[in-house]
Tab-separated table of N, CA and C in Angstrom:
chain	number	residue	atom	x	y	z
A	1	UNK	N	-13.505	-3.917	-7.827
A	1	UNK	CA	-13.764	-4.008	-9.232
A	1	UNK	C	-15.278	-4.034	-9.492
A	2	UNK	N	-16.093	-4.466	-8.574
A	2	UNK	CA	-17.610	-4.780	-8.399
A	2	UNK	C	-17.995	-3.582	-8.687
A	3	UNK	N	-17.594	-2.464	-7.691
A	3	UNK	CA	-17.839	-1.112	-7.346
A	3	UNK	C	-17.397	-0.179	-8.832
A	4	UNK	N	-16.460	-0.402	-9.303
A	4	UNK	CA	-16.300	0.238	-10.665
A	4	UNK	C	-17.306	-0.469	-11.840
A	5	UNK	N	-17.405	-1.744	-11.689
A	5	UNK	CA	-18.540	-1.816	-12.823
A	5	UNK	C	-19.986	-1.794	-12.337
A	6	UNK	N	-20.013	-1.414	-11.642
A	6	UNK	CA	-21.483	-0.241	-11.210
A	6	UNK	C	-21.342	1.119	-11.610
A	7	UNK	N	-20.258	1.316	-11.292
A	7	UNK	CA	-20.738	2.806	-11.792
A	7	UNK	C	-20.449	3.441	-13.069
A	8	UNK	N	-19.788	2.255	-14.194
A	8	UNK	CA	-19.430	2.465	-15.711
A	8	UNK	C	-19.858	1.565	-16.244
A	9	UNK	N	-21.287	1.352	-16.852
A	9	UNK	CA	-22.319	0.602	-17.506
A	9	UNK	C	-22.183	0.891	-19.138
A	10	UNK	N	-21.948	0.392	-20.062
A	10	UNK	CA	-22.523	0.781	-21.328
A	10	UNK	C	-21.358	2.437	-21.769
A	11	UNK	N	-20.553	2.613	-21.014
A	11	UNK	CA	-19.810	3.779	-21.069
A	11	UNK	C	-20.567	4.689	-20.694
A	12	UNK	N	-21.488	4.983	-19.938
A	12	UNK	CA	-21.984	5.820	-19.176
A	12	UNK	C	-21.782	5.683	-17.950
A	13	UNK	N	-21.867	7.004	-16.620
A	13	UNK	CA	-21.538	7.189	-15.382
A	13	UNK	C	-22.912	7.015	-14.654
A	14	UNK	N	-22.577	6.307	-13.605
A	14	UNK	CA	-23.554	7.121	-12.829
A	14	UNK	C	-23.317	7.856	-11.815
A	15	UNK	N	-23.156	9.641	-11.746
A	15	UNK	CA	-22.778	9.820	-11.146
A	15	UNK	C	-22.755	10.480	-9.593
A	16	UNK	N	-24.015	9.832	-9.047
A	16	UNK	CA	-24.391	9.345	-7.390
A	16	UNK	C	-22.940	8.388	-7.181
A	17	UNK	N	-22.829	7.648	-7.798
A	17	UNK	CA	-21.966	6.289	-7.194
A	17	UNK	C	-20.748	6.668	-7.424
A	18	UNK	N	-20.610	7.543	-8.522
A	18	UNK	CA	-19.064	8.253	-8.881
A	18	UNK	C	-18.636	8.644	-7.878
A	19	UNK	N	-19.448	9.996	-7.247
A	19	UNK	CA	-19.405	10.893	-6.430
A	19	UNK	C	-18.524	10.368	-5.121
A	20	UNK	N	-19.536	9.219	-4.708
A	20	UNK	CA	-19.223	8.910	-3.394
A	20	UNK	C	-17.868	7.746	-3.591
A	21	UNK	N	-17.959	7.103	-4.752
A	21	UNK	CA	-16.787	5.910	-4.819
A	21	UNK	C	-15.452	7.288	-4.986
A	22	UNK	N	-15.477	8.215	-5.287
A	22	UNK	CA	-14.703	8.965	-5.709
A	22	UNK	C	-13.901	9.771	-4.611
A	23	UNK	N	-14.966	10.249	-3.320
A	23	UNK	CA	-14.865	10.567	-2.237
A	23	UNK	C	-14.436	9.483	-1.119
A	24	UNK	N	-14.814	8.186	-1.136
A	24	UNK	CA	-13.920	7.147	-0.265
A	24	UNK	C	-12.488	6.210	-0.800
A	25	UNK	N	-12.465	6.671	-1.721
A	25	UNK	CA	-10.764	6.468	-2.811
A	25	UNK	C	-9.641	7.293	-2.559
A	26	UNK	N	-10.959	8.771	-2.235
A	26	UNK	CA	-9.721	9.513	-1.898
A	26	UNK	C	-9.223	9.410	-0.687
A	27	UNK	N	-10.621	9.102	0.376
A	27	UNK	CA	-9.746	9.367	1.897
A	27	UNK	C	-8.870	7.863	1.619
A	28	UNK	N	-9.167	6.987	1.078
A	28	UNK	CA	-8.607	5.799	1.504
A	28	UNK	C	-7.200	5.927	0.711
A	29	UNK	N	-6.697	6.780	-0.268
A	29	UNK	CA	-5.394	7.231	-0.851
A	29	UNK	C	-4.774	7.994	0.382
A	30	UNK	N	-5.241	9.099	0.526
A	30	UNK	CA	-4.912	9.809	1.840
A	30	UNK	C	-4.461	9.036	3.544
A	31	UNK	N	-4.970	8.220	4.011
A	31	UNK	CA	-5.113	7.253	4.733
A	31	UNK	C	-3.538	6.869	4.695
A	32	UNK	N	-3.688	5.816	3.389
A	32	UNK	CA	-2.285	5.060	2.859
A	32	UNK	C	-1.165	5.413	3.155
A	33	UNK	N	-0.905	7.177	2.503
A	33	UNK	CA	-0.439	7.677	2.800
A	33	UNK	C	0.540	8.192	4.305
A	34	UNK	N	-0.730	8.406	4.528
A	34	UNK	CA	-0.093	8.677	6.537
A	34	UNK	C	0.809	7.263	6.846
A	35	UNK	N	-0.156	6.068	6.708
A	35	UNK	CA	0.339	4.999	7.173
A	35	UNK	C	1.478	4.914	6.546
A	36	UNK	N	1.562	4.987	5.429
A	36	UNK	CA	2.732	4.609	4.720
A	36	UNK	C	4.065	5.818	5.234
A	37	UNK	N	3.830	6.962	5.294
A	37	UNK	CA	5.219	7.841	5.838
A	37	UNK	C	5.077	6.978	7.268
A	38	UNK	N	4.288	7.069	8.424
A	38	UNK	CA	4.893	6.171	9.918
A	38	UNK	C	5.595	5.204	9.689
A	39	UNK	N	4.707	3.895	8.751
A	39	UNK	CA	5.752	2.463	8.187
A	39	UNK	C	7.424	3.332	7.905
A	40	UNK	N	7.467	4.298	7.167
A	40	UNK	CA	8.482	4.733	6.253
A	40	UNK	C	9.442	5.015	7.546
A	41	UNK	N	8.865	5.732	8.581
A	41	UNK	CA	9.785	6.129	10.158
A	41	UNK	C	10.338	5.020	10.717
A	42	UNK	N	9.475	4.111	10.948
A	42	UNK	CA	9.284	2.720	11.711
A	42	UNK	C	10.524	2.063	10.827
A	43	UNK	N	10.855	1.964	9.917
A	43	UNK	CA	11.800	0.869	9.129
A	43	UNK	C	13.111	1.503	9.180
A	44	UNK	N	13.206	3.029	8.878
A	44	UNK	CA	14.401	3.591	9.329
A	44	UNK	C	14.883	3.734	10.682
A	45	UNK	N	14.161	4.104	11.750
A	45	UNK	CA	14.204	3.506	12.683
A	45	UNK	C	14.611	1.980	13.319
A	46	UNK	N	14.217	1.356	12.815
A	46	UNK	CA	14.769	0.128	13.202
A	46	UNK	C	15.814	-0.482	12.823
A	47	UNK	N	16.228	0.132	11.984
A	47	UNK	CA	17.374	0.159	10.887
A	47	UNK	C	18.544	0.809	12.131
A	48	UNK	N	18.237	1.569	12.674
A	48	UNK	CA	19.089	2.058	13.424
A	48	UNK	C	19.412	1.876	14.761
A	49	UNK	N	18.614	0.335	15.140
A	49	UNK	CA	18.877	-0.248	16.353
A	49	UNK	C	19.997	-0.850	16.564
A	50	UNK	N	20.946	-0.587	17.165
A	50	UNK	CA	22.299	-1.728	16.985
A	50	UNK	C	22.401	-2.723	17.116
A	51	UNK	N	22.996	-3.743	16.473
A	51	UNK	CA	22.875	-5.040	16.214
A	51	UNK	C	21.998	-5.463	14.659
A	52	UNK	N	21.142	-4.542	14.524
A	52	UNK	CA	20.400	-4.949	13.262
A	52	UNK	C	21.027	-4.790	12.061
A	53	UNK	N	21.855	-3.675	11.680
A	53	UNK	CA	22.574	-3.656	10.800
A	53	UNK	C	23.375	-3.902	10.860
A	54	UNK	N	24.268	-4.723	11.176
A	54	UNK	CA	26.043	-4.951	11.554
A	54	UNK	C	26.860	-4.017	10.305
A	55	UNK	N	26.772	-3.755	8.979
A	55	UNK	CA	27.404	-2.775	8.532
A	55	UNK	C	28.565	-3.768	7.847
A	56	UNK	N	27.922	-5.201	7.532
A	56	UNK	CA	29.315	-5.709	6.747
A	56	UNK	C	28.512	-5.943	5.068
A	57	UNK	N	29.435	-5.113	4.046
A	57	UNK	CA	28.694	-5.213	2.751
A	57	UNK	C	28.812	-6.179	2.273
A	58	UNK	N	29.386	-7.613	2.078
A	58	UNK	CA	29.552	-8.973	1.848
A	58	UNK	C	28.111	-9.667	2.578
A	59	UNK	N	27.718	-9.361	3.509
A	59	UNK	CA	26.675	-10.144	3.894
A	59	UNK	C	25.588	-9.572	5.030
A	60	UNK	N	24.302	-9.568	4.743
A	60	UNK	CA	23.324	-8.701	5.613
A	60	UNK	C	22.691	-9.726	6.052
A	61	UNK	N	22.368	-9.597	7.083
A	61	UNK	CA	21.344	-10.551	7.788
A	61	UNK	C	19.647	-10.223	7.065
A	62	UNK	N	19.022	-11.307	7.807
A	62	UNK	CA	18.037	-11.357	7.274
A	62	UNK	C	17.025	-10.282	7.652
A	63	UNK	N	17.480	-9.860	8.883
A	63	UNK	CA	16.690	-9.149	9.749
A	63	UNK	C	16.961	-7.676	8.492
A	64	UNK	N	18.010	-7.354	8.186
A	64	UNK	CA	18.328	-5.916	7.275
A	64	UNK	C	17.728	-6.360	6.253
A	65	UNK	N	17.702	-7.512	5.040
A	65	UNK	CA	17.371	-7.286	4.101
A	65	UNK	C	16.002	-7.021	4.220
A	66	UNK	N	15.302	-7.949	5.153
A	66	UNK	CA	13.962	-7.657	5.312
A	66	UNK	C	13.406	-6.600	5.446
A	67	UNK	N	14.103	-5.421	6.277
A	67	UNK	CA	13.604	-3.870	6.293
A	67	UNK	C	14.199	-3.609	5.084
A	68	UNK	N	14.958	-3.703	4.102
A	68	UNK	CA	15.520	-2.920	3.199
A	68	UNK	C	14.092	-3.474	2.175
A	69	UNK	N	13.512	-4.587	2.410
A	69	UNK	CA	12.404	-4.941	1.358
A	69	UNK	C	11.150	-4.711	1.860
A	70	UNK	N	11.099	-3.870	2.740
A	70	UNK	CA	9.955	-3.211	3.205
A	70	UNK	C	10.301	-1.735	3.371
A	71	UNK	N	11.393	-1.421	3.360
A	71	UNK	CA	11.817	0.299	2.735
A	71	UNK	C	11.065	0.361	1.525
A	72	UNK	N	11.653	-0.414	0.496
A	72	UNK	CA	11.160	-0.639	-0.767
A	72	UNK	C	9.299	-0.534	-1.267
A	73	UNK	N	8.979	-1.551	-0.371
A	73	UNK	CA	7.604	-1.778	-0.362
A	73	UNK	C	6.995	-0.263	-0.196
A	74	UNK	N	6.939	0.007	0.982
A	74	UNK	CA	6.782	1.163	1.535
A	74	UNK	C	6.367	2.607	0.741
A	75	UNK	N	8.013	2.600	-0.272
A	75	UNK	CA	7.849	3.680	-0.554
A	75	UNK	C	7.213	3.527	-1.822
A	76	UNK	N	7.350	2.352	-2.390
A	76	UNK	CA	5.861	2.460	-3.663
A	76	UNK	C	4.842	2.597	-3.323
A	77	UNK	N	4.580	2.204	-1.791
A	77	UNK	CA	3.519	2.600	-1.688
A	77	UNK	C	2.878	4.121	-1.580
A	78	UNK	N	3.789	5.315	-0.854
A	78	UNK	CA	3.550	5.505	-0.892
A	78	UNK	C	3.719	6.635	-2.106
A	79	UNK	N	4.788	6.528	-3.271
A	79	UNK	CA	4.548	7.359	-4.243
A	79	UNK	C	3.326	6.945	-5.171
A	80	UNK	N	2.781	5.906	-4.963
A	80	UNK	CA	1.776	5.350	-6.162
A	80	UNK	C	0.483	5.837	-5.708
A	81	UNK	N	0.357	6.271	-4.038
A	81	UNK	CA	-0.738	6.678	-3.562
A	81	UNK	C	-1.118	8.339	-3.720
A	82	UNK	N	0.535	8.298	-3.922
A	82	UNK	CA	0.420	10.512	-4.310
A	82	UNK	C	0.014	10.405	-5.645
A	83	UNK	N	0.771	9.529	-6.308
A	83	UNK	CA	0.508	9.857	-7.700
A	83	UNK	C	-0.998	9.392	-8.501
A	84	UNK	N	-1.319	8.171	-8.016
A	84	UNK	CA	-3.162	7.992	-8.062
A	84	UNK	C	-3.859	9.021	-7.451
A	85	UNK	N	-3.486	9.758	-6.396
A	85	UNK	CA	-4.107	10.997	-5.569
A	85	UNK	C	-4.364	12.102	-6.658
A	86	UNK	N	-3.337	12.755	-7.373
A	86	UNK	CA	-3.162	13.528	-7.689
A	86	UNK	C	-3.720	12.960	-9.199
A	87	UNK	N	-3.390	12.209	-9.886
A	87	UNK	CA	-4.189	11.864	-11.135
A	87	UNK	C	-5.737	11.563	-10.821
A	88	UNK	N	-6.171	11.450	-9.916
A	88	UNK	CA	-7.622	11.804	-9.348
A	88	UNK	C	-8.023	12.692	-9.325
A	89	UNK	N	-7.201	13.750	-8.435
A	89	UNK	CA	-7.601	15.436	-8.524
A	89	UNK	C	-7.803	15.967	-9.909
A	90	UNK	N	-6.930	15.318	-10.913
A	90	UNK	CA	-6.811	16.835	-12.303
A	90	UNK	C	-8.227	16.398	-13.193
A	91	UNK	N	-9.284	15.216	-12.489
A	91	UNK	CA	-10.247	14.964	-13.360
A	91	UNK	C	-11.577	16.121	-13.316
A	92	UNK	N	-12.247	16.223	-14.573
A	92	UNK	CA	-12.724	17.346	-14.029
A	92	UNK	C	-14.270	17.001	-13.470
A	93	UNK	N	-14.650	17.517	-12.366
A	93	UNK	CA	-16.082	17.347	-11.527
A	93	UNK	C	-16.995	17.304	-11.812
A	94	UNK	N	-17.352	16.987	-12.873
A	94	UNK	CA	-18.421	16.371	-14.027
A	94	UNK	C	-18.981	15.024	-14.339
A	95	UNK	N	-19.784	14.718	-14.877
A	95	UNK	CA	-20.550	13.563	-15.125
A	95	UNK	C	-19.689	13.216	-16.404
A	96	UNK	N	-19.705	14.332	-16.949
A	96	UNK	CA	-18.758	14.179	-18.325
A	96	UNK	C	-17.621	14.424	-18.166
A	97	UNK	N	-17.094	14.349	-17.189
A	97	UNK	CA	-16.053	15.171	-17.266
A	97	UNK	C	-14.996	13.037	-16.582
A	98	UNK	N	-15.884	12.522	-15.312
A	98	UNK	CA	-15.797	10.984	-14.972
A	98	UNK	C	-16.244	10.549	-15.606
A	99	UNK	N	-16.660	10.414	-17.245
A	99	UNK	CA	-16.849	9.887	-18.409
A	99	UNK	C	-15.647	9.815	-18.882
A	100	UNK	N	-15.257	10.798	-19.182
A	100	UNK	CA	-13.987	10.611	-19.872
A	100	UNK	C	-12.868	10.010	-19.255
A	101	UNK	N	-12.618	10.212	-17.688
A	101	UNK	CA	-11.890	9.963	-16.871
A	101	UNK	C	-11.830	8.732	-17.191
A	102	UNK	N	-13.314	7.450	-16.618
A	102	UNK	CA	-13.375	5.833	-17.215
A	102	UNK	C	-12.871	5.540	-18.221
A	103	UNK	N	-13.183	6.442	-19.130
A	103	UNK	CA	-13.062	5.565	-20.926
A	103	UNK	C	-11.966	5.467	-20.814
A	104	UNK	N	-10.710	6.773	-20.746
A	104	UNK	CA	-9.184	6.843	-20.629
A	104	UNK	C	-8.628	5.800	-20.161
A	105	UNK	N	-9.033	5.679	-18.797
A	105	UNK	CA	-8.288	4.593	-17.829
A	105	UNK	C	-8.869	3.091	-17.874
A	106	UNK	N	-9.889	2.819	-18.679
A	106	UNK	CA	-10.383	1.689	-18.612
A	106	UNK	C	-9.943	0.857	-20.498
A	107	UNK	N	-9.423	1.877	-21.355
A	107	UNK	CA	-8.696	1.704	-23.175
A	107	UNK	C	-7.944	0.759	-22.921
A	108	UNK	N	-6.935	0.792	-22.739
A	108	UNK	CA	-5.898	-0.245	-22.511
A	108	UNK	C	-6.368	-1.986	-21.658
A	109	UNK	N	-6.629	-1.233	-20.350
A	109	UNK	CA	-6.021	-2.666	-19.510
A	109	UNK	C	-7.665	-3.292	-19.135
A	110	UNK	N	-8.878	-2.192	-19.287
A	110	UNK	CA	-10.099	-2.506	-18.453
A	110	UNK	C	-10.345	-2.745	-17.024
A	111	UNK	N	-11.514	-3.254	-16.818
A	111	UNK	CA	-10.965	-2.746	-15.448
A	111	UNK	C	-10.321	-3.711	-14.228
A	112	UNK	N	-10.266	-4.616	-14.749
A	112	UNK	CA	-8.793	-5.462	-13.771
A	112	UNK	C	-7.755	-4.659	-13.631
A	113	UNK	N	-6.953	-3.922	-14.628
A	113	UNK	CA	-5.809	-3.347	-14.814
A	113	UNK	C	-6.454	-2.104	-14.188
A	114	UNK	N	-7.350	-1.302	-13.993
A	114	UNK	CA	-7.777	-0.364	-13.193
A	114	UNK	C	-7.782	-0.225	-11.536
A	115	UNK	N	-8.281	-1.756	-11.245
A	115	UNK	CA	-8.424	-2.650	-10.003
A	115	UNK	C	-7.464	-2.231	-9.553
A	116	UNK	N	-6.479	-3.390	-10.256
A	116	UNK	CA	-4.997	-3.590	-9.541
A	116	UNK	C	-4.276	-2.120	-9.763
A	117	UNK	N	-4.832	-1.081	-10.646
A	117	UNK	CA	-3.494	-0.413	-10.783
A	117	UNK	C	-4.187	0.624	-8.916
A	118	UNK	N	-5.596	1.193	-8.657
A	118	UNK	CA	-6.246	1.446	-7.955
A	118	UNK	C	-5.624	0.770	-5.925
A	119	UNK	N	-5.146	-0.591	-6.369
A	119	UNK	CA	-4.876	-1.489	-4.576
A	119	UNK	C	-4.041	-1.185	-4.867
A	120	UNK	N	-2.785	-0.917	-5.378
A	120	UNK	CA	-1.474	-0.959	-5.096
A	120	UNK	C	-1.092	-0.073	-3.905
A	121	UNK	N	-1.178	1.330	-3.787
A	121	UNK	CA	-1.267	1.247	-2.540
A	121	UNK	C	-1.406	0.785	-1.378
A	122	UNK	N	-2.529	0.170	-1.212
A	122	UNK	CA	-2.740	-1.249	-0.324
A	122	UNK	C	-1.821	-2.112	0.032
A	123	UNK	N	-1.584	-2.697	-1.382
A	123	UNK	CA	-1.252	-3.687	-1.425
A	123	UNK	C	0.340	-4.084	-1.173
A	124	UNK	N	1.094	-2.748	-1.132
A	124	UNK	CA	2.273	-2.417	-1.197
A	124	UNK	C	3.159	-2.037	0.230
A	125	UNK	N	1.831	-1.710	1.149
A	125	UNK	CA	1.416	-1.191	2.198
A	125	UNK	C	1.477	-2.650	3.122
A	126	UNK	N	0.565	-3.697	3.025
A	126	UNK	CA	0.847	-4.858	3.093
A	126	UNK	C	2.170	-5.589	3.196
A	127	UNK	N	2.441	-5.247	2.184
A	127	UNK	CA	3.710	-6.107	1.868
A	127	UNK	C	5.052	-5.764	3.102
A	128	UNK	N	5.126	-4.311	3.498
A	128	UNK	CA	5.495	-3.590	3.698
A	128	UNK	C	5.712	-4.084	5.055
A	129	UNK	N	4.534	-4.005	5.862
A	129	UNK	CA	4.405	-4.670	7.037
A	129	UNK	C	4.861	-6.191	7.279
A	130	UNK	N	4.192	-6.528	6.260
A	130	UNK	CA	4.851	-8.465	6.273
A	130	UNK	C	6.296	-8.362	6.546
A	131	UNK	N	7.257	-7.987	5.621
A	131	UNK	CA	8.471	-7.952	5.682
A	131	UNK	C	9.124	-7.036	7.067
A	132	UNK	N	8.101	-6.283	7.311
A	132	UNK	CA	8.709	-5.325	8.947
A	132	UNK	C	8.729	-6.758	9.967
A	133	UNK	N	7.439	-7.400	10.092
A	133	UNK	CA	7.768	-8.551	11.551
A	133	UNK	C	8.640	-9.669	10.857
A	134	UNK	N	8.621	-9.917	9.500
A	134	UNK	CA	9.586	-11.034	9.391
A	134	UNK	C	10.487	-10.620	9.952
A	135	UNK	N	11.207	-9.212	9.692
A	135	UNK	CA	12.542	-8.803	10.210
A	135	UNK	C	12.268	-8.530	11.666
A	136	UNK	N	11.391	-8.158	13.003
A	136	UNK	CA	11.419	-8.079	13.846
A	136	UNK	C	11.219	-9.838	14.301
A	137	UNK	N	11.097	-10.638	14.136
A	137	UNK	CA	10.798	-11.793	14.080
A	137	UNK	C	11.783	-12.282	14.270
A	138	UNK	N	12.112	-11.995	13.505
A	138	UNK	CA	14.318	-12.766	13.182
A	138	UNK	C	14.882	-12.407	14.506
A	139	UNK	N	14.715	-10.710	14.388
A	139	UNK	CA	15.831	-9.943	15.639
A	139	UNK	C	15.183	-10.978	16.830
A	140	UNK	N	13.792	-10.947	17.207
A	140	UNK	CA	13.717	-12.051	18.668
A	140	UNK	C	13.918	-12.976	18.843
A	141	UNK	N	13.350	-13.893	17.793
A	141	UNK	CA	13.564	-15.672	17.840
A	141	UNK	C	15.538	-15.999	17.855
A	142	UNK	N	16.303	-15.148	17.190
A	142	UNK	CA	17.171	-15.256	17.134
A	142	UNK	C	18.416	-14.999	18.142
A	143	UNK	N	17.494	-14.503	19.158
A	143	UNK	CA	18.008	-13.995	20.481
A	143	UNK	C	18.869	-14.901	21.667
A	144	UNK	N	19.455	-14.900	21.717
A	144	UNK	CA	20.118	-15.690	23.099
A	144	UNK	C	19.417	-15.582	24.111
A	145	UNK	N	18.945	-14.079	24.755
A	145	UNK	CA	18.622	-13.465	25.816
A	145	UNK	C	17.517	-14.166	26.161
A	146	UNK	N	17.340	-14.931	27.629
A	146	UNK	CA	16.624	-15.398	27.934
A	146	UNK	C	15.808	-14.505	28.332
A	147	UNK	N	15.740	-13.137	28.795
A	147	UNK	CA	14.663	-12.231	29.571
A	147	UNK	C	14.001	-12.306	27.832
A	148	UNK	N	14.413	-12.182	26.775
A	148	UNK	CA	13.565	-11.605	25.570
A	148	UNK	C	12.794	-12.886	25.085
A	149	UNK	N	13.749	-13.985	25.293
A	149	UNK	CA	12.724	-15.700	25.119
A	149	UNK	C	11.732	-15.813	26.214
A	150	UNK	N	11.169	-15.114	27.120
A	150	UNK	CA	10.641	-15.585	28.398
A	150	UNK	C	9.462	-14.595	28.272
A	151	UNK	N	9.599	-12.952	27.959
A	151	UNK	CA	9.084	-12.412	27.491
A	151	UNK	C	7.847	-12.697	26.394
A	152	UNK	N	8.438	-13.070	25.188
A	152	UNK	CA	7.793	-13.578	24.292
A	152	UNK	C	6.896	-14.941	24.530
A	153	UNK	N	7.320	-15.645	25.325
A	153	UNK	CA	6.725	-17.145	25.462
A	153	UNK	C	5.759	-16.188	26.339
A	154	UNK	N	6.018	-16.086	27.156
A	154	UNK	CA	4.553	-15.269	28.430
A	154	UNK	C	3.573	-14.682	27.200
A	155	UNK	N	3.966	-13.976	26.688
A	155	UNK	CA	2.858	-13.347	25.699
A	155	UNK	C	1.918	-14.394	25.286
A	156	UNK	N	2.908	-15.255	24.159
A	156	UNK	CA	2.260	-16.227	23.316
A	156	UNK	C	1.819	-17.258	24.151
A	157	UNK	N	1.724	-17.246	25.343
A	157	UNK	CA	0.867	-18.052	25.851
A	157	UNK	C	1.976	-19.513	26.105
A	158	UNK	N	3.276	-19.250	26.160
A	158	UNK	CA	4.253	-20.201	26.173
A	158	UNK	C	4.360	-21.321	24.917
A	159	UNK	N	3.786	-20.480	23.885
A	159	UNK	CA	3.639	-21.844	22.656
A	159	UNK	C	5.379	-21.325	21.675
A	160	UNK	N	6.072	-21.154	22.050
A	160	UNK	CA	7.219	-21.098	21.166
A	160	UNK	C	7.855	-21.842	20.380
């Protein structure tokens, strides 16, 4: 938010800082993206380990809802990152042109609501992951199998 009110003063651009805030938004939309279709593999995938889904519609374990709320996560993330992508692209490459772009997007909400509408990707992306190890979390701790409790304790240094 720091970074946007540098470069929209008084409703004017500056546009050195446009340029380049404009050019690391995008790789970092792009970025999201990738990550976000692998996350998107990774959850269906795991979805399809047996035992994780048992397949009874009365009651899902925690381990499923948790990927089903990081399916979720996931994929806002990553339609919000195409669709900020692409409402980025149609601005036009101008000083005046990211004049108008600010004023538009900054009318309504200013730029908190710019901020936040800007991380969601991120932030969704985040979330995304949290809910992937809660649910891989569950599947181990919840384990009988002593090779997979013995495993894990060796890692963690035996603090279980």
């Amino acid at each position: 938010m720091k970074e946007l009110e540098g470069i929209w003063v008084d409703n004017l651009i500056n546009y050195a800082r446009w340029e380049a805030f404009s050019s690391k938004l995008s790789s970092e939309w792009t970025g999201f993206t990738i990550y976000s279709t692998v996350m998107l593999a990774v959850d269906v995938s795991f979805l399809a380990v047996p035992g994780v889904d048992k397949g009874d519609v009365g009651s899902q374990s925690v381990a499923t809802v948790a990927i089903y709320m990081s399916l979720l996560s996931v994929v806002g993330s990553l339609i919000s990152s195409v669709l900020l992508a692409r409402q980025w692209r149609a601005q036009d490459d101008s000083a005046t042109g990211a004049a108008s772009f600010m004023y538009t997007m900054t009318r309504w909400g200013g730029f908190k609501a710019l901020g936040v509408m800007y991380s969601l990707p991120f932030a969704l992306l985040i979330w995304a992951m949290i809910f992937f190890v809660l649910a891989l979390s569950y599947i181990i701790f919840t384990s009988s199998d002593l090779a997979t409790l013995g495993t894990i304790a060796a890692v963690g240094g035996g603090r279980i």
